[in-house]
PDB file of C-alpha atoms and ligand atoms in Angstrom:
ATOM      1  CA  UNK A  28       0.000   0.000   0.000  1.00 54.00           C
ATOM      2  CA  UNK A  29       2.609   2.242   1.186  1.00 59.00           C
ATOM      3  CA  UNK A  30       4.755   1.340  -2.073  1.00 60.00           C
ATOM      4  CA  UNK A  31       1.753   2.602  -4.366  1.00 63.00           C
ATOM      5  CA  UNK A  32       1.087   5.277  -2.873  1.00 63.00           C
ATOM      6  CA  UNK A  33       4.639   6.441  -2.822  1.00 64.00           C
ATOM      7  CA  UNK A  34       4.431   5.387  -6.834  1.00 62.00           C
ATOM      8  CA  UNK A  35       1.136   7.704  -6.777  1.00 66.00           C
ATOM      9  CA  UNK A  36       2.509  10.744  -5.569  1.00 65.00           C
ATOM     10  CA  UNK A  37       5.714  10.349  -7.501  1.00 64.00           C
ATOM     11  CA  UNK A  38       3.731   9.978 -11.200  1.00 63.00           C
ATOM     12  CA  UNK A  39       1.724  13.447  -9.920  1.00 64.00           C
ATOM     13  CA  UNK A  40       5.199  14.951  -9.287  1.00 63.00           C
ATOM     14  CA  UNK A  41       6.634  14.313 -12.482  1.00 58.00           C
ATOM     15  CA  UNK A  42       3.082  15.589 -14.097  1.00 59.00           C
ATOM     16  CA  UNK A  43       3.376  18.743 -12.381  1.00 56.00           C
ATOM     17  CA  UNK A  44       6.660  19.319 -13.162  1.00 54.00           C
ATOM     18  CA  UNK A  45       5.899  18.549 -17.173  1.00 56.00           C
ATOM     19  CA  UNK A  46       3.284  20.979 -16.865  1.00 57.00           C
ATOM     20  CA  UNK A  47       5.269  23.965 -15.740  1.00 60.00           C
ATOM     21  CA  UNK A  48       8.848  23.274 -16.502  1.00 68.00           C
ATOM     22  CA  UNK A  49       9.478  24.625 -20.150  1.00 76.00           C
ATOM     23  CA  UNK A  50       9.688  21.937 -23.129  1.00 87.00           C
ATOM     24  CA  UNK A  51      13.063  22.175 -24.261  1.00 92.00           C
ATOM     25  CA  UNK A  52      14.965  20.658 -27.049  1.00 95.00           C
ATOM     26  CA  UNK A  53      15.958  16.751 -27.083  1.00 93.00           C
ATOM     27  CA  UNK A  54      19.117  17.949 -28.922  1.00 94.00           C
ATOM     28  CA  UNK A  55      20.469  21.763 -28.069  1.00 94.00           C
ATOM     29  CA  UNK A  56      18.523  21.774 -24.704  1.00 94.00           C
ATOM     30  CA  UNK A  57      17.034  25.488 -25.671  1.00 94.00           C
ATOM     31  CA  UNK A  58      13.647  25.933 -24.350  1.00 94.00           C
ATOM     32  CA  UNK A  59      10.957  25.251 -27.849  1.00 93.00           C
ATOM     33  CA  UNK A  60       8.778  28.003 -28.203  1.00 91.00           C
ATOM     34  CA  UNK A  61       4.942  27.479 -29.217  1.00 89.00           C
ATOM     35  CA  UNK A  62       5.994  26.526 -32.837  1.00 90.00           C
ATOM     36  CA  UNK A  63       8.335  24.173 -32.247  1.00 90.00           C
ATOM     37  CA  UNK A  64       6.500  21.156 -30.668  1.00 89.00           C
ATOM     38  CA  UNK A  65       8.963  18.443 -30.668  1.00 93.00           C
ATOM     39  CA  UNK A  66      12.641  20.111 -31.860  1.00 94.00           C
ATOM     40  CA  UNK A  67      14.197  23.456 -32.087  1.00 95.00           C
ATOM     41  CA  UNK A  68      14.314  25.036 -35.670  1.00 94.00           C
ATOM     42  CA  UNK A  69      17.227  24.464 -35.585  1.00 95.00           C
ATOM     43  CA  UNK A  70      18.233  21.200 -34.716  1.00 95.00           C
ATOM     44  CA  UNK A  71      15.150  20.205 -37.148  1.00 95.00           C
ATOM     45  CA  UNK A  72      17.144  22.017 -40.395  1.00 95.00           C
ATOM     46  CA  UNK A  73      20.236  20.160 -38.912  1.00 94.00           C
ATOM     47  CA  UNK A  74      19.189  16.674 -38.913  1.00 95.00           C
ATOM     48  CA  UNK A  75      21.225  14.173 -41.343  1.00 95.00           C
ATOM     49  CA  UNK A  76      18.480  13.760 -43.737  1.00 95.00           C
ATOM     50  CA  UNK A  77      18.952  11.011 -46.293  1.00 95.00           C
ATOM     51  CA  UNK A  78      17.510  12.716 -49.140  1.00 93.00           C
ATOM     52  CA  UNK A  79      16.508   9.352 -51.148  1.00 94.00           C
ATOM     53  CA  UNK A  80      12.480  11.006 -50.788  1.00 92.00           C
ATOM     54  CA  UNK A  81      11.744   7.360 -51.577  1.00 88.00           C
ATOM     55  CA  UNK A  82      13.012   7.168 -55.102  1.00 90.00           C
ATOM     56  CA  UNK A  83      12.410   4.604 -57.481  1.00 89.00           C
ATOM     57  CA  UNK A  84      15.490   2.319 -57.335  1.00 89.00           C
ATOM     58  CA  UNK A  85      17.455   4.047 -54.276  1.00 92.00           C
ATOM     59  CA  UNK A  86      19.456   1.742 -52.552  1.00 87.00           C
ATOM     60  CA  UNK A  87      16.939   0.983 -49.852  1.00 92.00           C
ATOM     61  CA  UNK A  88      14.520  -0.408 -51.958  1.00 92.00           C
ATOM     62  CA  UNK A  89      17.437  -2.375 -53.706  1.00 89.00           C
ATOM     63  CA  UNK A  90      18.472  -3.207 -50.505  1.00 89.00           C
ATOM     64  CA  UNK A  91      14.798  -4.648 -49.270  1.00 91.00           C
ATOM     65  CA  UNK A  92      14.129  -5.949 -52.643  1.00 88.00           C
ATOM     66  CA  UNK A  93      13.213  -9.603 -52.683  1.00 84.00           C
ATOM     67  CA  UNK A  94      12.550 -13.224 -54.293  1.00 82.00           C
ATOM     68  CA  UNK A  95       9.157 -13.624 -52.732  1.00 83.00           C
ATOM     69  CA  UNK A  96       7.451 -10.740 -52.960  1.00 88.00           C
ATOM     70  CA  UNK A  97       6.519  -7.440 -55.268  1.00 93.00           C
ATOM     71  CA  UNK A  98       8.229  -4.235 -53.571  1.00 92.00           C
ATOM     72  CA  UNK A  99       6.877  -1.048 -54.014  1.00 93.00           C
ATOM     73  CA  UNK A 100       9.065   1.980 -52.321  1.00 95.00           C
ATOM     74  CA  UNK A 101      11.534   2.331 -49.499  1.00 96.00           C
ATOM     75  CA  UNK A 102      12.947   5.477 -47.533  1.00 97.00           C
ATOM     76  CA  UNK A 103      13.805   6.620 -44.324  1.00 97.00           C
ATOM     77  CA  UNK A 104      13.840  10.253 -43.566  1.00 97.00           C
ATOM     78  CA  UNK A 105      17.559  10.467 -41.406  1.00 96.00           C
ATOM     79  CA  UNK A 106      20.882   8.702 -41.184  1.00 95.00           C
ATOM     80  CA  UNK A 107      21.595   7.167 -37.963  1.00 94.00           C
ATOM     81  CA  UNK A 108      25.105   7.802 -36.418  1.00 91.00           C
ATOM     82  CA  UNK A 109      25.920   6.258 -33.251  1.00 88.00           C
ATOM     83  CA  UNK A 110      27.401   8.863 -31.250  1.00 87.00           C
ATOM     84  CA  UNK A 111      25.658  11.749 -33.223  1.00 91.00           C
ATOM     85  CA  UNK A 112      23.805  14.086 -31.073  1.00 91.00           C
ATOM     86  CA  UNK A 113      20.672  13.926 -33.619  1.00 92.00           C
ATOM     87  CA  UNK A 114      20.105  10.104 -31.793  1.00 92.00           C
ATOM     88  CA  UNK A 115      18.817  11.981 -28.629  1.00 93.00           C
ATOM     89  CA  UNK A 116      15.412  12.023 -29.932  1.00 94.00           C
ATOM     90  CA  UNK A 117      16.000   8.336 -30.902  1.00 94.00           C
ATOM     91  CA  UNK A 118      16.638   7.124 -27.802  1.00 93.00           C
ATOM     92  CA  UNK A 119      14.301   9.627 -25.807  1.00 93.00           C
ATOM     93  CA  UNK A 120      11.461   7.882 -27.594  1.00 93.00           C
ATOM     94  CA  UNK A 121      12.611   4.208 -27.200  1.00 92.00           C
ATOM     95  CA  UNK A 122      13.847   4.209 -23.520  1.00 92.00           C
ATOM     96  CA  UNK A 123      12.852   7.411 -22.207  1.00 91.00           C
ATOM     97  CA  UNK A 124       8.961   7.248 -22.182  1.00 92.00           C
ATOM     98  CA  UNK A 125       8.762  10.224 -25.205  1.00 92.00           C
ATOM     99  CA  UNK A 126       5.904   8.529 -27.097  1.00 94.00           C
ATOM    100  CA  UNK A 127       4.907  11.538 -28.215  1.00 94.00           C
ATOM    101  CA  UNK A 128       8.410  12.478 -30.329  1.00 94.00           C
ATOM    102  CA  UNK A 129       7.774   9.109 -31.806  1.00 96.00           C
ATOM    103  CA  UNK A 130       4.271  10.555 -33.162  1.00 97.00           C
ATOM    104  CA  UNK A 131       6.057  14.097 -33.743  1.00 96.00           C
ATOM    105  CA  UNK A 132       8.522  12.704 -36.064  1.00 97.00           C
ATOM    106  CA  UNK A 133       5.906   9.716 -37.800  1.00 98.00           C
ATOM    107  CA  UNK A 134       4.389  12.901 -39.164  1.00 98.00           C
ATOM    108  CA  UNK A 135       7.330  14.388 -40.257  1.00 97.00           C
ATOM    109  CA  UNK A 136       8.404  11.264 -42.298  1.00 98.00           C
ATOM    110  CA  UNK A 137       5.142  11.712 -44.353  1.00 98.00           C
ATOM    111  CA  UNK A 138       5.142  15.295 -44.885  1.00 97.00           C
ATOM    112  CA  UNK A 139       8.372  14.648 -46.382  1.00 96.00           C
ATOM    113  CA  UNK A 140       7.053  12.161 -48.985  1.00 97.00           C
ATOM    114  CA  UNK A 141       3.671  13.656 -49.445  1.00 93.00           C
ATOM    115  CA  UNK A 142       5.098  15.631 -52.688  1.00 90.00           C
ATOM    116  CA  UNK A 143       6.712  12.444 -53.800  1.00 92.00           C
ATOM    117  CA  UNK A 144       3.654   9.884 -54.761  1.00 91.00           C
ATOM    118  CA  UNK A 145       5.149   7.009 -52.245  1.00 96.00           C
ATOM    119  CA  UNK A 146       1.743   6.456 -50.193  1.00 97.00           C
ATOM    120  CA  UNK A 147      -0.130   6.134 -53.564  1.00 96.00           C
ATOM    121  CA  UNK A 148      -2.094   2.484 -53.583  1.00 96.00           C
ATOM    122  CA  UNK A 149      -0.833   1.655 -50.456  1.00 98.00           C
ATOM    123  CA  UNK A 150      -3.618   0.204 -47.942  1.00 98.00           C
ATOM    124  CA  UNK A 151      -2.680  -0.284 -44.669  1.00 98.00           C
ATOM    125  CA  UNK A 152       0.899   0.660 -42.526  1.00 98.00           C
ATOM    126  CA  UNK A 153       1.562  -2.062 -40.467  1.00 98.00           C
ATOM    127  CA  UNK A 154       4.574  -1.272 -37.735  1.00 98.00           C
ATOM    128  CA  UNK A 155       7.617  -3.497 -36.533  1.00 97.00           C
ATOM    129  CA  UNK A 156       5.526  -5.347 -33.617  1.00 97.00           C
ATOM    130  CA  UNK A 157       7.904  -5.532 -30.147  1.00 95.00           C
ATOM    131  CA  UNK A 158       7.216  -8.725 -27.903  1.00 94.00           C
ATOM    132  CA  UNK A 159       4.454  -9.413 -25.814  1.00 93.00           C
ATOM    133  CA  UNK A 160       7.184  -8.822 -22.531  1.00 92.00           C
ATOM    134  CA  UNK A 161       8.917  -5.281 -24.414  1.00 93.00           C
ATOM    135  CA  UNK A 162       5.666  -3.963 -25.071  1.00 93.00           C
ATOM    136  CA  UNK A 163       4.732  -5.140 -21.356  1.00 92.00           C
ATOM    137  CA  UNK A 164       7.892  -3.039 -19.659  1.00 91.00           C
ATOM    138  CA  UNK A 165       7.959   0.044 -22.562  1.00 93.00           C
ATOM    139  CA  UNK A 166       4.144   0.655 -22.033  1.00 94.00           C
ATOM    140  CA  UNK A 167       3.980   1.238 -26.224  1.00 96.00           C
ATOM    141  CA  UNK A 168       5.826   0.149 -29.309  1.00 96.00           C
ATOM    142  CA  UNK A 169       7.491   3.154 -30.627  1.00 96.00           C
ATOM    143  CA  UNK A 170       7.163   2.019 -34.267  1.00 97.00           C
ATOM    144  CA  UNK A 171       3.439   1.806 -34.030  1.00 98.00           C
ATOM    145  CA  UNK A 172       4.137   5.573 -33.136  1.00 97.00           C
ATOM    146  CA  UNK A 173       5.845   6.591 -35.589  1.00 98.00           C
ATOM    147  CA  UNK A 174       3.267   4.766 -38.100  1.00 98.00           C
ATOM    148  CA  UNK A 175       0.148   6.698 -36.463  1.00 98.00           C
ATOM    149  CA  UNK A 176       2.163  10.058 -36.917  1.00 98.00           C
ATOM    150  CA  UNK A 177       2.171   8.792 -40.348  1.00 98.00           C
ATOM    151  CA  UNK A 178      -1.532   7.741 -40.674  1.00 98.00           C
ATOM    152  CA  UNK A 179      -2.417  11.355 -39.315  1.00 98.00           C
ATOM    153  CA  UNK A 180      -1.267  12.499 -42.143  1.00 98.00           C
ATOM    154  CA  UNK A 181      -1.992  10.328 -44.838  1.00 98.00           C
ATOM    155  CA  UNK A 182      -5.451   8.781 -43.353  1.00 98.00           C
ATOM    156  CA  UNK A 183      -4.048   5.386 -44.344  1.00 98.00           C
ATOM    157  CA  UNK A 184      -5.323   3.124 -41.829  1.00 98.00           C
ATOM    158  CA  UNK A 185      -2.635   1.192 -39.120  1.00 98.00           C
ATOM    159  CA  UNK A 186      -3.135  -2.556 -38.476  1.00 98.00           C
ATOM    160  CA  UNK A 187      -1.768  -3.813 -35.769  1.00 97.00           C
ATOM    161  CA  UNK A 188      -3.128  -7.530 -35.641  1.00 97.00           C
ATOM    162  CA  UNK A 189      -1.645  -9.036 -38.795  1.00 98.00           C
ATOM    163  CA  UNK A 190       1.917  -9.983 -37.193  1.00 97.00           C
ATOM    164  CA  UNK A 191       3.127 -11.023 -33.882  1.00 97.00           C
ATOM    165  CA  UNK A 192       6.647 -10.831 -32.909  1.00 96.00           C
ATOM    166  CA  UNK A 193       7.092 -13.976 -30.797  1.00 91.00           C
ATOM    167  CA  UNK A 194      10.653 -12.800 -29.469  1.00 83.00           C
ATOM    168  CA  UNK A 195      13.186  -9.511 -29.410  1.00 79.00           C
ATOM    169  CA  UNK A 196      16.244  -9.715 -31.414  1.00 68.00           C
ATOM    170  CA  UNK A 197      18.933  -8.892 -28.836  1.00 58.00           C
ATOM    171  CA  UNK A 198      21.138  -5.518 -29.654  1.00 55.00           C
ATOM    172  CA  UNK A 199      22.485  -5.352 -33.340  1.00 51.00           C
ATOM    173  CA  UNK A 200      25.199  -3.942 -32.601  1.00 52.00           C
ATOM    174  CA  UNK A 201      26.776  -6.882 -31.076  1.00 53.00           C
ATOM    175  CA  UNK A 202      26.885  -9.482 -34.382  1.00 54.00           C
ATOM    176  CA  UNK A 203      28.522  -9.044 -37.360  1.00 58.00           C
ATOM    177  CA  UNK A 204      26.156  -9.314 -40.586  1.00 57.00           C
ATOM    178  CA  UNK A 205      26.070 -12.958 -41.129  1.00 55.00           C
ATOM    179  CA  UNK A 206      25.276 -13.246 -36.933  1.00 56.00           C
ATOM    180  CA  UNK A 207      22.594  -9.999 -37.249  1.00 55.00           C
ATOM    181  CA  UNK A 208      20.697 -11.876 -40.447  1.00 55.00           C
ATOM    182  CA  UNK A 209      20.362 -15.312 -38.185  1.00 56.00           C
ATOM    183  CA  UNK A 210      19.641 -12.939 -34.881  1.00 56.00           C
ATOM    184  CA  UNK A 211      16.605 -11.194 -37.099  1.00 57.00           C
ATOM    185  CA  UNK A 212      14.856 -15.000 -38.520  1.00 66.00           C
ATOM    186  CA  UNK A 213      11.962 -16.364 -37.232  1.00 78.00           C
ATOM    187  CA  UNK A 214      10.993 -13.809 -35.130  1.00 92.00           C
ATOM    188  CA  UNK A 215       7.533 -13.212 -36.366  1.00 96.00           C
ATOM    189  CA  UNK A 216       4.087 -14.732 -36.588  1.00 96.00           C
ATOM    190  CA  UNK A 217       1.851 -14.157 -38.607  1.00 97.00           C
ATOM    191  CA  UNK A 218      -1.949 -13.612 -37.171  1.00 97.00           C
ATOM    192  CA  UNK A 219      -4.076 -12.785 -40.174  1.00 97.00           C
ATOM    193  CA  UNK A 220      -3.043 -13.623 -43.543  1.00 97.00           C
ATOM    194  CA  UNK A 221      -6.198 -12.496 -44.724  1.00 98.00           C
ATOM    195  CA  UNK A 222      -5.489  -8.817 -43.997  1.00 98.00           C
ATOM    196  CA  UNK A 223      -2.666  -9.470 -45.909  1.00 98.00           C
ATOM    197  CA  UNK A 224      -3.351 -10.766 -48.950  1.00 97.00           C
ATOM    198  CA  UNK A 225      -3.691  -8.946 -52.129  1.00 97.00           C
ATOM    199  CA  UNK A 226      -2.461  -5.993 -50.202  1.00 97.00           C
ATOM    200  CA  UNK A 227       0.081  -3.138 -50.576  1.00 98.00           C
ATOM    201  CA  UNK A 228       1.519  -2.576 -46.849  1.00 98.00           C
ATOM    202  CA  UNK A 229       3.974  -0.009 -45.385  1.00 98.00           C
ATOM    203  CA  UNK A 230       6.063  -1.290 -43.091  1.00 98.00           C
ATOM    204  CA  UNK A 231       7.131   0.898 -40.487  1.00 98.00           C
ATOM    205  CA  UNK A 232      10.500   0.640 -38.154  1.00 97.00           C
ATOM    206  CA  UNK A 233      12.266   3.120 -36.231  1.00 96.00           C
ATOM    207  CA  UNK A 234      16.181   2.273 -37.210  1.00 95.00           C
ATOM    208  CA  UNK A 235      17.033   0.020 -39.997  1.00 95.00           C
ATOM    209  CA  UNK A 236      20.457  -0.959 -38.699  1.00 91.00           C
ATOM    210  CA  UNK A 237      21.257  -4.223 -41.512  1.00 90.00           C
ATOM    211  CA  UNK A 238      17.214  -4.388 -43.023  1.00 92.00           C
ATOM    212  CA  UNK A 239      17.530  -8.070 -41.663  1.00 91.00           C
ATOM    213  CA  UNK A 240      14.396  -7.310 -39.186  1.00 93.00           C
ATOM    214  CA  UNK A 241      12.248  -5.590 -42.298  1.00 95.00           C
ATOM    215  CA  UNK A 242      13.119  -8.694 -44.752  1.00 93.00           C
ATOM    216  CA  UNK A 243      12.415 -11.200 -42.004  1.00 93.00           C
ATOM    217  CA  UNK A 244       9.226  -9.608 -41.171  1.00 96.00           C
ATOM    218  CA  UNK A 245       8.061  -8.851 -44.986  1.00 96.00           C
ATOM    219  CA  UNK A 246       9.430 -13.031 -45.529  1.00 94.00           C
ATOM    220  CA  UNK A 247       6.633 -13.918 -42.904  1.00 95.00           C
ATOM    221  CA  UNK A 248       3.749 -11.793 -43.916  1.00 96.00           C
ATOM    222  CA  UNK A 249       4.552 -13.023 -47.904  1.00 95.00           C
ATOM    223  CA  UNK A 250       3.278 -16.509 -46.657  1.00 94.00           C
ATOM    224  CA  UNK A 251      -0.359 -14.693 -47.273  1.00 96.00           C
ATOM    225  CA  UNK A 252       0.359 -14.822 -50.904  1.00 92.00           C
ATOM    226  CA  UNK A 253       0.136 -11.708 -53.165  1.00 95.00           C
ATOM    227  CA  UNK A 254       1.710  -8.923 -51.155  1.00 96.00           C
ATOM    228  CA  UNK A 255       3.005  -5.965 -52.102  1.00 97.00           C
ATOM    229  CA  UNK A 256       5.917  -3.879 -49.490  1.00 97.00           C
ATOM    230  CA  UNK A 257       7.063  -1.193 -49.004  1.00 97.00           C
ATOM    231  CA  UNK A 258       9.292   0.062 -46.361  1.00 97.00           C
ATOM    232  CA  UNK A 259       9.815   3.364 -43.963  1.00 98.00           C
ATOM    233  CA  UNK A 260      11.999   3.633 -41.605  1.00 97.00           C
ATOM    234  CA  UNK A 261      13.364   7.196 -39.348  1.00 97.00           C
ATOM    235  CA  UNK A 262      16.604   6.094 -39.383  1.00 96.00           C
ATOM    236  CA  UNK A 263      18.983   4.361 -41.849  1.00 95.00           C
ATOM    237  CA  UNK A 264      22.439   2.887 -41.147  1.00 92.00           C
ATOM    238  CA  UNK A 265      24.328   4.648 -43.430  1.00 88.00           C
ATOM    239  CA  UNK A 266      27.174   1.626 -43.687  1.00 84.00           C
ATOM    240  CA  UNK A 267      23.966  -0.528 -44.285  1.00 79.00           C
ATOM    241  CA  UNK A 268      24.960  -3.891 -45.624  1.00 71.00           C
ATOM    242  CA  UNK A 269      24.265  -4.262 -49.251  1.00 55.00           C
ATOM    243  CA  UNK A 270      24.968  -7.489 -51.013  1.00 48.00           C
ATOM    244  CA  UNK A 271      23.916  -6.499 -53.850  1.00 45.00           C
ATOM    245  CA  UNK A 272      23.718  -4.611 -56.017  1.00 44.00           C
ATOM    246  CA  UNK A 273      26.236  -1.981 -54.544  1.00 43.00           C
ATOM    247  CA  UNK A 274      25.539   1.444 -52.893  1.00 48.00           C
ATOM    248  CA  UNK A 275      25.506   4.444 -54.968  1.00 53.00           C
ATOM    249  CA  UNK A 276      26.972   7.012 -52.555  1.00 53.00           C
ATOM    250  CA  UNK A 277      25.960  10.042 -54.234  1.00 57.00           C
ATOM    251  CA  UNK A 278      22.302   8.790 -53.591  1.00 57.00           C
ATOM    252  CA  UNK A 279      23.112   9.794 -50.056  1.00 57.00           C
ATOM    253  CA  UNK A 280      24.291  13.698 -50.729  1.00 53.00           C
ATOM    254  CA  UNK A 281      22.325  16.426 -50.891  1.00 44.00           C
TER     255      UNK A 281
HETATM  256 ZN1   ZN B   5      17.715  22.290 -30.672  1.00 71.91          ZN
END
């Protein structure tokens, strides 16, 4: 009793304080002003944007391109550098409770493409699912997040009951890219192959560190038959593994 209510008055505390301690930037720290919800001006223009604005062919979609199944388009709107301040955000939404920047920048990765035709015939996003125990301890799955940012803008429906993810790939970081491929397989279920089939999905991650998680994921959802993918992800390893066919580095400048 004493423990909950102790939990009680410390969730007020931290409510209070959110309500009248300025917002201030994940990155620069600098207290936002009304018109900057989620990142200074600044450290918006800043970010490492990728520039591919989902082009046909970029090496992303080459990258995610498969045997089994029809692709449509892949981006992702930033590169990810480990020790790069612009990862604040990142890891402010996975670890640090931030849904909400998750949402913030789910929007931004769709007003960036909304020029570009990418969402045309696409009909549902359907987000990286996190394990029954993640979802459990995180409270919400940041990439479902990030995909209803997206759907706010683009009105196309999120489904979140196709596929299952039955366990969590441990860090990336630690494997090599034969090791991160076999950490990624068999990691999803699928639920309902007849949402799937005959569909054109967008699947949505936060970080595509190798695109192993993505392919396994897209492998497992193909078993519906007649399923189109595409792929968007916030951040992209820029020294993504590509077997083939090699990256064009000038895709990656402005
Ligand atoms: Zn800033």
């Amino acid at each position: 009793m004493a423990h909950r209510f102790k939990t009680l008055v410390g969730e007020i505390q931290k409510t209070l304080l959110q309500t009248f301690l300025p917002t201030r930037c994940p990155i620069c720290h600098k207290v936002l002003n009304d018109s900057e919800p989620a990142l200074c001006e600044q450290c918006f223009r800043s970010l490492p944007f990728t520039h591919l604005k989902g082009k046909a062919q970029n090496f992303l979609e080459r990258k995610l391109t498969h045997g089994d199944w029809k692709t449509g388009r892949a981006d992702a709107l930033i590169l990810y550098y480990d020790n790069s301040i612009f990862v604040r955000p990142i890891h402010l939404f996975k670890y640090g409770g931030q849904s909400r920047l998750a949402l913030w920048f789910g929007k931004q990765m769709a007003l960036n493409l909304l020029n570009e035709s990418f969402f045309e015939g696409i009909d549902l996003i359907v987000p990286v699912p996190l394990s029954r125990q993640r979802f459990r301890k995180r409270g919400y799955n940041q990439s479902e997040c990030l995909a209803r940012g997206i759907s706010l803008i683009t009105s196309i429906p999120v489904c979140t009951e196709m596929v299952s993810r039955t366990k969590d790939n441990i860090s990336q970081t630690h494997f090599n890219a034969l090791g991160r491929e076999e950490n990624s397989r068999n990691i999803f279920q699928l639920e309902r192959p007849d949402l799937a089939r005959g569909r054109h999905l967008l699947l949505v991650d936060d970080v595509c560190t190798t695109g192993s998680t993505l392919v396994n994921m897209a492998q497992t959802i193909s078993l519906a038959q007649d399923v189109t993918f595409s792929f968007l992800t916030l951040a992209l390893n820029p020294n993504l593994p590509v077997h083939r066919p090699p990256i064009d580095e000038e895709e990656l400048r402005v």
